[in-house]
Short mmCIF file of the C-alpha atoms (twelve columns), coordinates in Angstrom:
data_MODEL
# 
_entry.id   MODEL 
# 
loop_
_atom_site.group_PDB 
_atom_site.id 
_atom_site.type_symbol 
_atom_site.label_atom_id 
_atom_site.label_alt_id 
_atom_site.label_comp_id 
_atom_site.label_asym_id 
_atom_site.label_seq_id 
_atom_site.Cartn_x 
_atom_site.Cartn_y 
_atom_site.Cartn_z 
_atom_site.pdbx_PDB_model_num 
ATOM 1   C CA . MET A 1   13.712  -21.815 -2.120  1 
ATOM 2   C CA . GLY A 2   14.544  -20.395 -5.514  1 
ATOM 3   C CA . ASP A 3   13.533  -16.818 -4.730  1 
ATOM 4   C CA . SER A 4   15.532  -16.613 -1.497  1 
ATOM 5   C CA . HIS A 5   18.393  -15.050 -3.422  1 
ATOM 6   C CA . THR A 6   16.252  -12.193 -4.759  1 
ATOM 7   C CA . TRP A 7   14.217  -11.537 -1.598  1 
ATOM 8   C CA . ALA A 8   14.481  -8.024  -0.175  1 
ATOM 9   C CA . ALA A 9   13.172  -6.497  3.038   1 
ATOM 10  C CA . ALA A 10  10.906  -4.058  1.174   1 
ATOM 11  C CA . PRO A 11  8.997   -4.076  -2.124  1 
ATOM 12  C CA . ALA A 12  10.563  -2.484  -5.196  1 
ATOM 13  C CA . ALA A 13  8.924   0.677   -6.516  1 
ATOM 14  C CA . ALA A 14  7.443   -1.093  -9.548  1 
ATOM 15  C CA . GLU A 15  5.923   -3.815  -7.356  1 
ATOM 16  C CA . GLN A 16  4.501   -1.262  -4.946  1 
ATOM 17  C CA . ALA A 17  3.033   0.755   -7.817  1 
ATOM 18  C CA . ARG A 18  1.315   -2.353  -9.188  1 
ATOM 19  C CA . SER A 19  0.052   -3.171  -5.679  1 
ATOM 20  C CA . VAL A 20  -1.471  0.300   -5.283  1 
ATOM 21  C CA . LEU A 21  -3.113  -0.065  -8.676  1 
ATOM 22  C CA . ALA A 22  -4.454  -3.550  -7.903  1 
ATOM 23  C CA . ALA A 23  -5.936  -2.679  -4.507  1 
ATOM 24  C CA . ALA A 24  -7.309  0.808   -5.241  1 
ATOM 25  C CA . TRP A 25  -11.088 1.017   -5.403  1 
ATOM 26  C CA . SER A 26  -11.353 4.496   -6.894  1 
ATOM 27  C CA . CYS A 27  -9.424  6.709   -9.273  1 
ATOM 28  C CA . ALA A 28  -9.422  10.242  -10.631 1 
ATOM 29  C CA . VAL A 29  -8.929  10.825  -14.352 1 
ATOM 30  C CA . THR A 30  -7.790  14.119  -15.831 1 
ATOM 31  C CA . ALA A 31  -7.981  14.453  -19.612 1 
ATOM 32  C CA . GLU A 32  -8.841  16.974  -22.275 1 
ATOM 33  C CA . GLY A 33  -12.497 16.711  -21.307 1 
ATOM 34  C CA . GLY A 34  -11.798 17.700  -17.693 1 
ATOM 35  C CA . ARG A 35  -11.453 15.747  -14.468 1 
ATOM 36  C CA . GLU A 36  -13.730 12.918  -13.346 1 
ATOM 37  C CA . GLU A 37  -13.661 10.579  -10.361 1 
ATOM 38  C CA . PHE A 38  -14.822 6.971   -10.501 1 
ATOM 39  C CA . VAL A 39  -15.492 4.320   -7.854  1 
ATOM 40  C CA . GLY A 40  -15.283 0.633   -8.685  1 
ATOM 41  C CA . ALA A 41  -15.003 1.423   -12.386 1 
ATOM 42  C CA . HIS A 42  -11.553 0.152   -13.307 1 
ATOM 43  C CA . THR A 43  -9.814  -3.149  -13.806 1 
ATOM 44  C CA . VAL A 44  -6.154  -3.865  -14.508 1 
ATOM 45  C CA . THR A 45  -4.694  -6.188  -17.136 1 
ATOM 46  C CA . ASP A 46  -1.597  -8.307  -16.582 1 
ATOM 47  C CA . ASP A 47  0.535   -5.825  -18.534 1 
ATOM 48  C CA . GLY A 48  -0.573  -2.850  -16.431 1 
ATOM 49  C CA . ARG A 49  -3.189  -1.358  -18.754 1 
ATOM 50  C CA . VAL A 50  -6.211  0.140   -17.007 1 
ATOM 51  C CA . LEU A 51  -9.694  -0.542  -18.383 1 
ATOM 52  C CA . LEU A 52  -12.300 2.026   -17.388 1 
ATOM 53  C CA . ASP A 53  -16.021 1.246   -17.426 1 
ATOM 54  C CA . VAL A 54  -17.506 4.752   -17.534 1 
ATOM 55  C CA . PRO A 55  -20.966 6.105   -18.462 1 
ATOM 56  C CA . GLU A 56  -21.604 6.706   -22.148 1 
ATOM 57  C CA . ASP A 57  -22.121 10.414  -21.494 1 
ATOM 58  C CA . SER A 58  -18.715 10.747  -19.792 1 
ATOM 59  C CA . ALA A 59  -16.576 13.545  -21.182 1 
ATOM 60  C CA . LEU A 60  -13.732 11.042  -21.335 1 
ATOM 61  C CA . VAL A 61  -15.570 8.969   -23.919 1 
ATOM 62  C CA . ALA A 62  -16.212 12.062  -25.997 1 
ATOM 63  C CA . ALA A 63  -12.556 13.047  -25.742 1 
ATOM 64  C CA . ALA A 64  -11.419 9.577   -26.850 1 
ATOM 65  C CA . VAL A 65  -13.807 9.495   -29.806 1 
ATOM 66  C CA . CYS A 66  -13.216 13.052  -30.968 1 
ATOM 67  C CA . ALA A 67  -9.464  13.324  -30.456 1 
ATOM 68  C CA . PRO A 68  -7.529  13.804  -33.725 1 
ATOM 69  C CA . ARG A 69  -5.748  10.459  -33.375 1 
ATOM 70  C CA . GLY A 70  -8.431  8.891   -31.211 1 
ATOM 71  C CA . GLU A 71  -6.040  8.679   -28.261 1 
ATOM 72  C CA . PRO A 72  -6.160  11.743  -25.996 1 
ATOM 73  C CA . SER A 73  -3.558  12.096  -23.275 1 
ATOM 74  C CA . ALA A 74  -4.721  11.567  -19.701 1 
ATOM 75  C CA . VAL A 75  -3.480  11.250  -16.127 1 
ATOM 76  C CA . LEU A 76  -4.890  8.688   -13.707 1 
ATOM 77  C CA . GLU A 77  -4.414  9.187   -9.970  1 
ATOM 78  C CA . PHE A 78  -4.772  6.499   -7.307  1 
ATOM 79  C CA . ALA A 79  -4.448  6.798   -3.528  1 
ATOM 80  C CA . ASP A 80  -3.191  4.039   -1.255  1 
ATOM 81  C CA . VAL A 81  -5.296  4.455   1.891   1 
ATOM 82  C CA . ALA A 82  -4.506  2.615   5.123   1 
ATOM 83  C CA . PRO A 83  -7.423  0.305   6.022   1 
ATOM 84  C CA . VAL A 84  -6.850  0.870   9.760   1 
ATOM 85  C CA . PRO A 85  -7.735  4.336   11.126  1 
ATOM 86  C CA . VAL A 86  -4.461  6.181   11.716  1 
ATOM 87  C CA . ARG A 87  -3.164  9.696   11.317  1 
ATOM 88  C CA . GLY A 88  -2.273  10.500  7.733   1 
ATOM 89  C CA . ARG A 89  -4.068  7.524   6.160   1 
ATOM 90  C CA . ILE A 90  -2.692  8.157   2.657   1 
ATOM 91  C CA . ARG A 91  0.291   5.800   2.508   1 
ATOM 92  C CA . ALA A 92  1.195   6.522   -1.122  1 
ATOM 93  C CA . ARG A 93  -0.086  8.147   -4.284  1 
ATOM 94  C CA . LEU A 94  0.295   6.809   -7.805  1 
ATOM 95  C CA . TRP A 95  0.074   8.834   -11.006 1 
ATOM 96  C CA . LEU A 96  -0.087  7.220   -14.439 1 
ATOM 97  C CA . ALA A 97  0.285   9.424   -17.525 1 
ATOM 98  C CA . GLY A 98  -0.572  7.948   -20.899 1 
ATOM 99  C CA . ARG A 99  -3.242  7.698   -23.575 1 
ATOM 100 C CA . LEU A 100 -6.864  6.618   -23.714 1 
ATOM 101 C CA . ALA A 101 -8.475  4.604   -26.490 1 
ATOM 102 C CA . VAL A 102 -11.889 2.991   -26.951 1 
ATOM 103 C CA . GLU A 103 -11.602 -0.810  -26.951 1 
ATOM 104 C CA . ASP A 104 -14.507 -3.263  -26.823 1 
ATOM 105 C CA . GLY A 105 -16.829 -0.838  -25.108 1 
ATOM 106 C CA . HIS A 106 -14.244 0.213   -22.525 1 
ATOM 107 C CA . LEU A 107 -11.803 3.053   -22.246 1 
ATOM 108 C CA . ALA A 108 -8.364  1.454   -22.318 1 
ATOM 109 C CA . PHE A 109 -5.500  3.405   -20.780 1 
ATOM 110 C CA . ARG A 110 -1.892  2.531   -21.530 1 
ATOM 111 C CA . PRO A 111 0.636   4.270   -19.230 1 
ATOM 112 C CA . THR A 112 3.716   5.925   -20.671 1 
ATOM 113 C CA . ARG A 113 4.932   7.462   -17.402 1 
ATOM 114 C CA . VAL A 114 4.566   6.173   -13.845 1 
ATOM 115 C CA . VAL A 115 5.190   8.264   -10.716 1 
ATOM 116 C CA . LEU A 116 4.931   6.904   -7.181  1 
ATOM 117 C CA . ARG A 117 5.017   9.155   -4.137  1 
ATOM 118 C CA . ARG A 118 5.860   7.459   -0.847  1 
ATOM 119 C CA . PRO A 119 6.797   8.882   2.566   1 
ATOM 120 C CA . SER A 120 10.424  8.235   1.631   1 
ATOM 121 C CA . GLY A 121 10.109  10.396  -1.479  1 
ATOM 122 C CA . THR A 122 8.829   10.486  -5.043  1 
ATOM 123 C CA . VAL A 123 10.195  8.108   -7.657  1 
ATOM 124 C CA . VAL A 124 9.656   7.791   -11.403 1 
ATOM 125 C CA . VAL A 125 9.101   4.100   -12.102 1 
ATOM 126 C CA . ASP A 126 10.500  2.646   -15.308 1 
ATOM 127 C CA . VAL A 127 7.524   1.807   -17.536 1 
ATOM 128 C CA . ASP A 128 8.993   -1.519  -18.651 1 
ATOM 129 C CA . GLU A 129 9.596   -2.508  -15.027 1 
ATOM 130 C CA . PHE A 130 6.053   -1.435  -14.154 1 
ATOM 131 C CA . THR A 131 4.637   -3.517  -17.011 1 
ATOM 132 C CA . ALA A 132 6.644   -6.590  -16.036 1 
ATOM 133 C CA . ALA A 133 5.990   -6.327  -12.284 1 
ATOM 134 C CA . ALA A 134 3.221   -8.149  -10.447 1 
ATOM 135 C CA . PRO A 135 1.284   -6.834  -7.447  1 
ATOM 136 C CA . ASP A 136 2.273   -8.061  -4.018  1 
ATOM 137 C CA . PRO A 137 0.513   -11.420 -3.479  1 
ATOM 138 C CA . LEU A 138 -1.054  -10.086 -0.272  1 
ATOM 139 C CA . ALA A 139 -2.256  -6.782  -1.764  1 
ATOM 140 C CA . LEU A 140 -5.908  -7.744  -2.190  1 
ATOM 141 C CA . ALA A 141 -6.102  -9.362  1.260   1 
ATOM 142 C CA . GLU A 142 -4.157  -6.651  3.105   1 
ATOM 143 C CA . ALA A 143 -7.170  -4.603  4.235   1 
ATOM 144 C CA . ARG A 144 -8.857  -7.637  5.786   1 
ATOM 145 C CA . LEU A 145 -5.633  -8.860  7.393   1 
ATOM 146 C CA . LEU A 146 -4.714  -5.521  8.972   1 
ATOM 147 C CA . THR A 147 -8.246  -4.824  10.182  1 
ATOM 148 C CA . HIS A 148 -8.388  -8.241  11.843  1 
ATOM 149 C CA . LEU A 149 -4.981  -7.690  13.447  1 
ATOM 150 C CA . ALA A 150 -5.965  -4.257  14.786  1 
ATOM 151 C CA . ASP A 151 -9.462  -5.199  15.983  1 
ATOM 152 C CA . CYS A 152 -8.874  -8.693  17.351  1 
ATOM 153 C CA . HIS A 153 -5.196  -8.905  18.251  1 
ATOM 154 C CA . GLY A 154 -4.243  -5.607  19.850  1 
ATOM 155 C CA . ASP A 155 -2.209  -7.523  22.425  1 
ATOM 156 C CA . ALA A 156 -0.091  -9.005  19.630  1 
ATOM 157 C CA . VAL A 157 0.514   -5.542  18.170  1 
ATOM 158 C CA . GLN A 158 1.696   -4.324  21.564  1 
ATOM 159 C CA . ARG A 159 3.970   -7.331  21.913  1 
ATOM 160 C CA . LEU A 160 5.543   -6.588  18.524  1 
ATOM 161 C CA . THR A 161 6.629   -3.181  19.818  1 
ATOM 162 C CA . ARG A 162 9.285   -5.032  21.803  1 
ATOM 163 C CA . LEU A 163 11.124  -5.393  18.485  1 
ATOM 164 C CA . VAL A 164 11.152  -1.605  17.980  1 
ATOM 165 C CA . ASP A 165 14.068  0.605   18.992  1 
ATOM 166 C CA . PRO A 166 13.071  2.213   22.321  1 
ATOM 167 C CA . ASP A 167 14.001  5.643   20.968  1 
ATOM 168 C CA . SER A 168 11.299  5.272   18.293  1 
ATOM 169 C CA . LEU A 169 8.729   4.579   21.018  1 
ATOM 170 C CA . HIS A 170 9.548   7.650   23.107  1 
ATOM 171 C CA . GLY A 171 6.334   9.564   23.722  1 
ATOM 172 C CA . ALA A 172 4.191   6.954   21.960  1 
ATOM 173 C CA . VAL A 173 0.479   7.096   22.773  1 
ATOM 174 C CA . ARG A 174 -0.759  4.517   20.255  1 
ATOM 175 C CA . VAL A 175 0.696   1.860   17.944  1 
ATOM 176 C CA . ARG A 176 -1.337  0.499   15.034  1 
ATOM 177 C CA . PRO A 177 -0.605  -1.876  12.133  1 
ATOM 178 C CA . LEU A 178 -0.171  0.308   9.052   1 
ATOM 179 C CA . ALA A 179 0.801   -2.032  6.214   1 
ATOM 180 C CA . VAL A 180 1.757   -5.586  5.410   1 
ATOM 181 C CA . ASP A 181 3.276   -7.139  2.305   1 
ATOM 182 C CA . ARG A 182 5.209   -10.271 1.471   1 
ATOM 183 C CA . HIS A 183 8.372   -8.678  2.824   1 
ATOM 184 C CA . GLY A 184 7.275   -7.406  6.232   1 
ATOM 185 C CA . LEU A 185 4.877   -5.637  8.588   1 
ATOM 186 C CA . THR A 186 4.863   -1.864  9.188   1 
ATOM 187 C CA . LEU A 187 3.674   -0.294  12.441  1 
ATOM 188 C CA . ARG A 188 2.500   3.312   12.811  1 
ATOM 189 C CA . ILE A 189 3.710   4.873   16.065  1 
ATOM 190 C CA . GLU A 190 1.588   7.856   17.034  1 
ATOM 191 C CA . ARG A 191 2.728   10.496  19.487  1 
ATOM 192 C CA . ILE A 192 0.872   13.541  20.758  1 
ATOM 193 C CA . ARG A 193 2.203   15.862  18.067  1 
ATOM 194 C CA . ASP A 194 3.622   13.591  15.374  1 
ATOM 195 C CA . HIS A 195 3.963   10.016  14.214  1 
ATOM 196 C CA . GLY A 196 6.475   7.676   12.636  1 
ATOM 197 C CA . ASP A 197 6.596   4.270   10.998  1 
ATOM 198 C CA . VAL A 198 8.700   1.233   11.843  1 
ATOM 199 C CA . ARG A 199 9.094   -1.755  9.558   1 
ATOM 200 C CA . LEU A 200 9.506   -5.289  10.890  1 
ATOM 201 C CA . PRO A 201 10.933  -7.423  8.056   1 
ATOM 202 C CA . PHE A 202 10.067  -11.107 7.784   1 
ATOM 203 C CA . HIS A 203 12.832  -13.698 7.805   1 
ATOM 204 C CA . ALA A 204 11.598  -14.893 4.374   1 
ATOM 205 C CA . PRO A 205 8.955   -13.700 1.902   1 
ATOM 206 C CA . ALA A 206 5.316   -14.654 2.439   1 
ATOM 207 C CA . ASP A 207 3.510   -15.430 -0.808  1 
ATOM 208 C CA . GLU A 208 0.259   -16.650 0.747   1 
ATOM 209 C CA . ILE A 209 -1.803  -16.275 3.906   1 
ATOM 210 C CA . ALA A 210 -0.470  -19.453 5.533   1 
ATOM 211 C CA . GLN A 211 3.105   -18.262 5.076   1 
ATOM 212 C CA . LEU A 212 2.184   -14.823 6.422   1 
ATOM 213 C CA . THR A 213 0.743   -16.403 9.561   1 
ATOM 214 C CA . GLU A 214 3.991   -18.283 10.125  1 
ATOM 215 C CA . ARG A 215 6.102   -15.154 9.539   1 
ATOM 216 C CA . VAL A 216 4.063   -13.152 12.064  1 
ATOM 217 C CA . HIS A 217 4.316   -15.964 14.612  1 
ATOM 218 C CA . VAL A 218 8.098   -15.865 14.222  1 
ATOM 219 C CA . LEU A 219 8.076   -12.118 14.930  1 
ATOM 220 C CA . LEU A 220 5.861   -12.657 17.970  1 
ATOM 221 C CA . ALA A 221 8.193   -15.356 19.275  1 
ATOM 222 C CA . GLN A 222 11.132  -12.991 18.881  1 
ATOM 223 C CA . ALA A 223 9.171   -10.270 20.656  1 
ATOM 224 C CA . SER A 224 8.259   -12.584 23.534  1 
ATOM 225 C CA . ALA A 225 11.954  -13.181 24.127  1 
ATOM 226 C CA . THR A 226 12.554  -9.418  24.379  1 
ATOM 227 C CA . SER A 227 11.795  -7.195  27.370  1 
ATOM 228 C CA . CYS A 228 8.970   -4.673  27.137  1 
ATOM 229 C CA . PRO A 229 10.159  -1.157  26.134  1 
ATOM 230 C CA . ARG A 230 10.129  1.291   29.038  1 
ATOM 231 C CA . ALA A 231 8.241   3.831   26.948  1 
ATOM 232 C CA . LEU A 232 5.273   1.490   26.655  1 
ATOM 233 C CA . GLN A 233 5.587   0.376   30.265  1 
ATOM 234 C CA . ARG A 234 5.094   4.014   31.276  1 
ATOM 235 C CA . GLN A 235 2.252   4.337   28.769  1 
ATOM 236 C CA . ARG A 236 0.411   1.397   30.316  1 
ATOM 237 C CA . THR A 237 0.956   2.761   33.811  1 
ATOM 238 C CA . ASP A 238 -0.152  6.301   33.007  1 
ATOM 239 C CA . GLY A 239 -2.941  5.286   30.622  1 
ATOM 240 C CA . ASP A 240 -3.526  6.771   27.181  1 
ATOM 241 C CA . GLY A 241 -7.195  7.470   27.364  1 
# 
């Protein structure tokens, strides 16, 4: 009840940046010792620092130890990849610029600049806001949720298209779930030559799986009360392969 006054239909940039960081499985690090890519090698602290568990012979370790002040500058890059196969699977990219230091056997990275690139544009995220923000509560479960929706409930995805402006569905050959967060569900509408995204906001934020289930059921009920878009009626008649 208390957060109903601050709820928005889309995540803030700082929250989205923290969500990308929390869910990413790999990262690329560029520092004075060159560029290296790591898989499953980083963890994130509550204040947004990134701890890297890298091999002892990594050039990054040498750069951190041998740097004049012991803290070489570095840039970390993370990609937000859609878990469901769609065109253009990179949903966002996150760059963190800052400094590396050796702490308790790990490389600790503290960001001093945060840049998030989304389809809507690139934004520089305030570092204090980034530090204070928390990831979306559904971020770590999103891949499983979307994959289940796409693989097991394709009929529900099609029904949700009834909530989409018919103009956005013109020429559509496939609709797939692209993203979900506490604020809403995003569908990817693919056409023969291009694609577009449509966001279906929830009536209230979903901070856990049970709440998400209820929010999606509300959307489906709204869709059931709406007629099927002509664009998809034609698609079903003609077939899309």
